[in-house]
Amino acid sequence: QNDYLFSDNVLKVLTQSDEYNGQAEIEYSVFVKVYETSAYFFLFQTNNQVFLVDKSTVTGGSIDDIRNKLSSYVKDKYFICKY
């Protein structure tokens, strides 16, 4: 299970499983592009490595806040998909 914490300038990823527990901090400036659908954020660290964030699990903030934060970093590489 991954939990994502969106802070001021980094995404904190907390991973918990039977085999592994850990955390990582990723600066938003590292993301090369972001796709947003009605249900998910796809955060691309490279063209082949992506974090999938289920929007229905967002608590303690708003989707608009996350969208504004991410789009301010990736600028024209932020894509809103109509599905």
PDB file of C-alpha atoms in Angstrom:
ATOM      1  CA  GLN A   1       0.000   0.000   0.000  1.00  0.00           C
ATOM      2  CA  ASN A   2       1.260   3.461  -0.885  1.00  0.00           C
ATOM      3  CA  ASP A   3       0.176   6.652   0.821  1.00  0.00           C
ATOM      4  CA  TYR A   4       0.941   9.994  -0.789  1.00  0.00           C
ATOM      5  CA  LEU A   5       1.420  13.212   1.162  1.00  0.00           C
ATOM      6  CA  PHE A   6       1.468  16.383  -0.931  1.00  0.00           C
ATOM      7  CA  SER A   7       3.468  19.037   0.923  1.00  0.00           C
ATOM      8  CA  ASP A   8       4.725  22.450  -0.169  1.00  0.00           C
ATOM      9  CA  ASN A   9       7.439  21.362  -2.598  1.00  0.00           C
ATOM     10  CA  VAL A  10       7.742  17.577  -2.278  1.00  0.00           C
ATOM     11  CA  LEU A  11       5.614  14.491  -2.625  1.00  0.00           C
ATOM     12  CA  LYS A  12       6.151  12.070   0.247  1.00  0.00           C
ATOM     13  CA  VAL A  13       5.516   8.437  -0.648  1.00  0.00           C
ATOM     14  CA  LEU A  14       4.968   6.037   2.246  1.00  0.00           C
ATOM     15  CA  THR A  15       5.033   2.343   1.327  1.00  0.00           C
ATOM     16  CA  GLN A  16       3.846  -0.467   3.592  1.00  0.00           C
ATOM     17  CA  SER A  17       3.690  -4.158   2.795  1.00  0.00           C
ATOM     18  CA  ASP A  18       4.580  -7.492   4.373  1.00  0.00           C
ATOM     19  CA  GLU A  19       8.017  -7.358   2.739  1.00  0.00           C
ATOM     20  CA  TYR A  20       8.854  -3.659   2.753  1.00  0.00           C
ATOM     21  CA  ASN A  21       8.225  -0.467   4.694  1.00  0.00           C
ATOM     22  CA  GLY A  22       9.775   2.759   3.574  1.00  0.00           C
ATOM     23  CA  GLN A  23       9.353   6.315   2.522  1.00  0.00           C
ATOM     24  CA  ALA A  24      10.687   8.646  -0.125  1.00  0.00           C
ATOM     25  CA  GLU A  25      10.499  12.347  -0.844  1.00  0.00           C
ATOM     26  CA  ILE A  26      10.283  13.486  -4.446  1.00  0.00           C
ATOM     27  CA  GLU A  27      10.537  17.130  -5.393  1.00  0.00           C
ATOM     28  CA  TYR A  28       7.741  18.242  -7.704  1.00  0.00           C
ATOM     29  CA  SER A  29      10.336  19.633 -10.108  1.00  0.00           C
ATOM     30  CA  VAL A  30      11.418  16.033 -10.838  1.00  0.00           C
ATOM     31  CA  PHE A  31       8.117  15.183 -12.537  1.00  0.00           C
ATOM     32  CA  VAL A  32       8.346  15.372 -16.326  1.00  0.00           C
ATOM     33  CA  LYS A  33       4.573  15.379 -16.900  1.00  0.00           C
ATOM     34  CA  VAL A  34       1.249  14.832 -15.163  1.00  0.00           C
ATOM     35  CA  TYR A  35      -1.966  13.371 -16.533  1.00  0.00           C
ATOM     36  CA  GLU A  36      -5.203  13.878 -14.635  1.00  0.00           C
ATOM     37  CA  THR A  37      -8.370  11.892 -15.267  1.00  0.00           C
ATOM     38  CA  SER A  38     -11.655  12.046 -13.413  1.00  0.00           C
ATOM     39  CA  ALA A  39     -10.395   9.378 -11.015  1.00  0.00           C
ATOM     40  CA  TYR A  40      -6.572   9.523 -10.963  1.00  0.00           C
ATOM     41  CA  PHE A  41      -3.400  11.576 -11.116  1.00  0.00           C
ATOM     42  CA  PHE A  42      -0.586   9.986 -13.147  1.00  0.00           C
ATOM     43  CA  LEU A  43       2.692  11.528 -11.969  1.00  0.00           C
ATOM     44  CA  PHE A  44       5.528  10.730 -14.357  1.00  0.00           C
ATOM     45  CA  GLN A  45       8.992  10.758 -12.812  1.00  0.00           C
ATOM     46  CA  THR A  46      10.331   9.565 -16.189  1.00  0.00           C
ATOM     47  CA  ASN A  47       8.512   8.539 -19.346  1.00  0.00           C
ATOM     48  CA  ASN A  48       8.532   4.951 -18.036  1.00  0.00           C
ATOM     49  CA  GLN A  49       8.088   5.470 -14.295  1.00  0.00           C
ATOM     50  CA  VAL A  50       4.772   6.735 -12.971  1.00  0.00           C
ATOM     51  CA  PHE A  51       3.039   7.171  -9.627  1.00  0.00           C
ATOM     52  CA  LEU A  52      -0.700   6.508  -9.711  1.00  0.00           C
ATOM     53  CA  VAL A  53      -2.726   8.481  -7.155  1.00  0.00           C
ATOM     54  CA  ASP A  54      -6.390   7.590  -6.673  1.00  0.00           C
ATOM     55  CA  LYS A  55      -8.232  10.901  -6.250  1.00  0.00           C
ATOM     56  CA  SER A  56     -10.938   9.244  -4.131  1.00  0.00           C
ATOM     57  CA  THR A  57      -8.350   8.669  -1.393  1.00  0.00           C
ATOM     58  CA  VAL A  58      -7.355  12.338  -1.036  1.00  0.00           C
ATOM     59  CA  THR A  59      -7.919  13.662   2.485  1.00  0.00           C
ATOM     60  CA  GLY A  60      -6.829  16.783   4.302  1.00  0.00           C
ATOM     61  CA  GLY A  61      -6.784  18.942   1.190  1.00  0.00           C
ATOM     62  CA  SER A  62      -8.469  19.410  -2.126  1.00  0.00           C
ATOM     63  CA  ILE A  63      -7.993  18.111  -5.639  1.00  0.00           C
ATOM     64  CA  ASP A  64      -7.788  21.739  -6.797  1.00  0.00           C
ATOM     65  CA  ASP A  65      -4.890  22.381  -4.412  1.00  0.00           C
ATOM     66  CA  ILE A  66      -2.992  19.373  -5.751  1.00  0.00           C
ATOM     67  CA  ARG A  67      -3.747  20.327  -9.361  1.00  0.00           C
ATOM     68  CA  ASN A  68      -2.542  23.896  -8.821  1.00  0.00           C
ATOM     69  CA  LYS A  69       0.638  22.763  -7.076  1.00  0.00           C
ATOM     70  CA  LEU A  70       1.574  20.184  -9.706  1.00  0.00           C
ATOM     71  CA  SER A  71       0.718  22.370 -12.692  1.00  0.00           C
ATOM     72  CA  SER A  72       2.875  25.195 -11.328  1.00  0.00           C
ATOM     73  CA  TYR A  73       5.879  22.857 -11.595  1.00  0.00           C
ATOM     74  CA  VAL A  74       5.255  20.934 -14.829  1.00  0.00           C
ATOM     75  CA  LYS A  75       3.521  23.881 -16.575  1.00  0.00           C
ATOM     76  CA  ASP A  76       2.576  22.896 -20.146  1.00  0.00           C
ATOM     77  CA  LYS A  77       3.205  19.220 -19.377  1.00  0.00           C
ATOM     78  CA  TYR A  78       0.047  19.034 -17.240  1.00  0.00           C
ATOM     79  CA  PHE A  79      -2.727  17.302 -19.159  1.00  0.00           C
ATOM     80  CA  ILE A  80      -6.356  16.966 -18.113  1.00  0.00           C
ATOM     81  CA  CYS A  81      -7.981  13.999 -19.801  1.00  0.00           C
ATOM     82  CA  LYS A  82     -11.742  13.948 -20.288  1.00  0.00           C
ATOM     83  CA  TYR A  83     -12.416  10.457 -18.948  1.00  0.00           C
TER      84      TYR A  83
END
